[in-house]
Amino acid sequence: MINPFIRVLSIATACILPLAGISVSRAQSAEPFEKFPMVITCEYKGLHQAFYFTRLDADGVATYINPSKLAGTISVGGTAKALGEPIGGSCLGKTLKELRASGQARDLKP
């Protein structure tokens, strides 16, 4: 027969270990959201559009896309660039710091 103390300890360990793994994975997956805004809003030819954070490449370049399938990229130290057709707009050439200062970058709040 197994000692009751050992049984309780093994059950507690079995319950805590998976939770510890969840906490670590959430901390790692939250990191890009700390560096990049969830949404960037831009104006082009009188039309205001929201671009959503969709991907972060291994080289640190974030991709944003809107429902019209227009897309752009930006890195922590770089400026916003359009993907595909060369269009203008209020976001192009701005840094993340400038987008935040102008109110165009919306961060995810816990």
PDB file of C-alpha atoms in Angstrom:
ATOM      1  CA  MET A   1       0.000   0.000   0.000  1.00  0.00           C
ATOM      2  CA  ILE A   2       1.224   3.495  -0.895  1.00  0.00           C
ATOM      3  CA  ASN A   3       1.723   5.979   1.905  1.00  0.00           C
ATOM      4  CA  PRO A   4      -1.151   8.581   1.767  1.00  0.00           C
ATOM      5  CA  PHE A   5       1.339  11.475   1.926  1.00  0.00           C
ATOM      6  CA  ILE A   6       3.195  10.209  -1.142  1.00  0.00           C
ATOM      7  CA  ARG A   7      -0.095   9.713  -2.990  1.00  0.00           C
ATOM      8  CA  VAL A   8      -1.198  13.319  -2.257  1.00  0.00           C
ATOM      9  CA  LEU A   9       2.239  14.654  -3.231  1.00  0.00           C
ATOM     10  CA  SER A  10       2.239  12.744  -6.538  1.00  0.00           C
ATOM     11  CA  ILE A  11      -1.286  13.958  -7.388  1.00  0.00           C
ATOM     12  CA  ALA A  12      -0.324  17.563  -6.573  1.00  0.00           C
ATOM     13  CA  THR A  13       2.802  17.281  -8.732  1.00  0.00           C
ATOM     14  CA  ALA A  14       0.809  15.804 -11.609  1.00  0.00           C
ATOM     15  CA  CYS A  15      -1.605  18.756 -11.448  1.00  0.00           C
ATOM     16  CA  ILE A  16       0.994  21.524 -11.067  1.00  0.00           C
ATOM     17  CA  LEU A  17       3.453  20.500 -13.808  1.00  0.00           C
ATOM     18  CA  PRO A  18       1.026  20.987 -16.713  1.00  0.00           C
ATOM     19  CA  LEU A  19       0.010  24.379 -15.327  1.00  0.00           C
ATOM     20  CA  ALA A  20       3.655  25.441 -15.142  1.00  0.00           C
ATOM     21  CA  GLY A  21       4.035  24.519 -18.814  1.00  0.00           C
ATOM     22  CA  ILE A  22       1.003  26.602 -19.745  1.00  0.00           C
ATOM     23  CA  SER A  23       2.419  29.638 -17.915  1.00  0.00           C
ATOM     24  CA  VAL A  24       5.764  29.369 -19.709  1.00  0.00           C
ATOM     25  CA  SER A  25       4.166  28.950 -23.143  1.00  0.00           C
ATOM     26  CA  ARG A  26       1.861  31.937 -22.566  1.00  0.00           C
ATOM     27  CA  ALA A  27       4.816  34.106 -21.511  1.00  0.00           C
ATOM     28  CA  GLN A  28       6.748  33.144 -24.635  1.00  0.00           C
ATOM     29  CA  SER A  29       3.806  33.640 -26.968  1.00  0.00           C
ATOM     30  CA  ALA A  30       2.948  37.038 -25.430  1.00  0.00           C
ATOM     31  CA  GLU A  31       6.389  38.495 -26.211  1.00  0.00           C
ATOM     32  CA  PRO A  32       5.629  39.696 -29.796  1.00  0.00           C
ATOM     33  CA  PHE A  33       2.551  41.489 -28.518  1.00  0.00           C
ATOM     34  CA  GLU A  34       4.750  43.489 -26.168  1.00  0.00           C
ATOM     35  CA  LYS A  35       6.924  44.776 -29.022  1.00  0.00           C
ATOM     36  CA  PHE A  36       4.312  45.212 -31.745  1.00  0.00           C
ATOM     37  CA  PRO A  37       0.854  46.781 -31.638  1.00  0.00           C
ATOM     38  CA  MET A  38      -2.118  44.526 -32.341  1.00  0.00           C
ATOM     39  CA  VAL A  39      -3.663  47.023 -34.772  1.00  0.00           C
ATOM     40  CA  ILE A  40      -2.261  49.865 -36.870  1.00  0.00           C
ATOM     41  CA  THR A  41      -4.725  52.328 -38.377  1.00  0.00           C
ATOM     42  CA  CYS A  42      -3.860  54.185 -41.576  1.00  0.00           C
ATOM     43  CA  GLU A  43      -5.558  56.714 -43.833  1.00  0.00           C
ATOM     44  CA  TYR A  44      -5.234  56.573 -47.617  1.00  0.00           C
ATOM     45  CA  LYS A  45      -7.239  58.781 -49.984  1.00  0.00           C
ATOM     46  CA  GLY A  46      -9.764  59.641 -47.276  1.00  0.00           C
ATOM     47  CA  LEU A  47     -10.373  56.015 -46.293  1.00  0.00           C
ATOM     48  CA  HIS A  48      -9.398  54.881 -42.773  1.00  0.00           C
ATOM     49  CA  GLN A  49      -8.290  51.259 -42.514  1.00  0.00           C
ATOM     50  CA  ALA A  50      -7.250  48.910 -39.710  1.00  0.00           C
ATOM     51  CA  PHE A  51      -4.316  46.561 -40.264  1.00  0.00           C
ATOM     52  CA  TYR A  52      -4.044  43.571 -37.931  1.00  0.00           C
ATOM     53  CA  PHE A  53      -0.829  41.938 -36.643  1.00  0.00           C
ATOM     54  CA  THR A  54      -0.721  38.565 -38.381  1.00  0.00           C
ATOM     55  CA  ARG A  55       2.844  37.269 -38.393  1.00  0.00           C
ATOM     56  CA  LEU A  56       6.316  37.812 -36.998  1.00  0.00           C
ATOM     57  CA  ASP A  57       9.147  36.426 -39.108  1.00  0.00           C
ATOM     58  CA  ALA A  58      12.327  34.965 -37.633  1.00  0.00           C
ATOM     59  CA  ASP A  59      14.196  38.109 -38.743  1.00  0.00           C
ATOM     60  CA  GLY A  60      11.915  40.331 -36.613  1.00  0.00           C
ATOM     61  CA  VAL A  61       9.687  41.716 -39.367  1.00  0.00           C
ATOM     62  CA  ALA A  62       5.996  41.925 -38.463  1.00  0.00           C
ATOM     63  CA  THR A  63       3.324  41.629 -41.131  1.00  0.00           C
ATOM     64  CA  TYR A  64      -0.006  43.444 -40.889  1.00  0.00           C
ATOM     65  CA  ILE A  65      -3.020  42.862 -43.141  1.00  0.00           C
ATOM     66  CA  ASN A  66      -6.513  44.327 -43.449  1.00  0.00           C
ATOM     67  CA  PRO A  67      -9.775  42.730 -44.637  1.00  0.00           C
ATOM     68  CA  SER A  68      -9.220  44.170 -48.138  1.00  0.00           C
ATOM     69  CA  LYS A  69      -5.999  42.111 -48.251  1.00  0.00           C
ATOM     70  CA  LEU A  70      -3.737  45.146 -48.311  1.00  0.00           C
ATOM     71  CA  ALA A  71      -0.631  44.413 -46.265  1.00  0.00           C
ATOM     72  CA  GLY A  72       2.479  45.989 -44.890  1.00  0.00           C
ATOM     73  CA  THR A  73       5.516  45.208 -42.780  1.00  0.00           C
ATOM     74  CA  ILE A  74       7.467  46.871 -40.005  1.00  0.00           C
ATOM     75  CA  SER A  75      10.301  45.925 -37.668  1.00  0.00           C
ATOM     76  CA  VAL A  76      11.144  47.248 -34.207  1.00  0.00           C
ATOM     77  CA  GLY A  77      13.882  49.498 -35.578  1.00  0.00           C
ATOM     78  CA  GLY A  78      12.509  50.055 -39.072  1.00  0.00           C
ATOM     79  CA  THR A  79       9.754  51.903 -40.850  1.00  0.00           C
ATOM     80  CA  ALA A  80       6.393  50.804 -42.229  1.00  0.00           C
ATOM     81  CA  LYS A  81       6.435  49.506 -45.806  1.00  0.00           C
ATOM     82  CA  ALA A  82       3.598  48.440 -48.107  1.00  0.00           C
ATOM     83  CA  LEU A  83       3.514  44.936 -49.583  1.00  0.00           C
ATOM     84  CA  GLY A  84       2.256  44.398 -53.107  1.00  0.00           C
ATOM     85  CA  GLU A  85       1.060  47.473 -54.921  1.00  0.00           C
ATOM     86  CA  PRO A  86       2.960  50.670 -54.095  1.00  0.00           C
ATOM     87  CA  ILE A  87       0.403  52.858 -52.359  1.00  0.00           C
ATOM     88  CA  GLY A  88       0.840  55.864 -50.148  1.00  0.00           C
ATOM     89  CA  GLY A  89      -0.850  56.537 -46.868  1.00  0.00           C
ATOM     90  CA  SER A  90      -0.413  57.910 -43.395  1.00  0.00           C
ATOM     91  CA  CYS A  91       1.567  54.918 -42.100  1.00  0.00           C
ATOM     92  CA  LEU A  92       4.265  54.520 -44.708  1.00  0.00           C
ATOM     93  CA  GLY A  93       7.746  55.484 -43.607  1.00  0.00           C
ATOM     94  CA  LYS A  94       6.795  55.826 -39.921  1.00  0.00           C
ATOM     95  CA  THR A  95       8.492  53.944 -37.088  1.00  0.00           C
ATOM     96  CA  LEU A  96       6.588  52.116 -34.363  1.00  0.00           C
ATOM     97  CA  LYS A  97       7.407  54.995 -32.027  1.00  0.00           C
ATOM     98  CA  GLU A  98       5.910  57.506 -34.482  1.00  0.00           C
ATOM     99  CA  LEU A  99       2.808  55.344 -35.056  1.00  0.00           C
ATOM    100  CA  ARG A 100       2.256  55.108 -31.297  1.00  0.00           C
ATOM    101  CA  ALA A 101       2.815  58.843 -30.812  1.00  0.00           C
ATOM    102  CA  SER A 102       0.252  59.685 -33.520  1.00  0.00           C
ATOM    103  CA  GLY A 103      -2.324  57.289 -32.039  1.00  0.00           C
ATOM    104  CA  GLN A 104      -2.234  54.981 -35.057  1.00  0.00           C
ATOM    105  CA  ALA A 105      -0.892  51.977 -33.123  1.00  0.00           C
ATOM    106  CA  ARG A 106      -3.204  50.114 -30.756  1.00  0.00           C
ATOM    107  CA  ASP A 107      -1.601  47.805 -28.210  1.00  0.00           C
ATOM    108  CA  LEU A 108      -3.177  44.720 -26.692  1.00  0.00           C
ATOM    109  CA  LYS A 109      -3.970  45.390 -23.034  1.00  0.00           C
ATOM    110  CA  PRO A 110      -4.163  42.504 -20.529  1.00  0.00           C
TER     111      PRO A 110
END
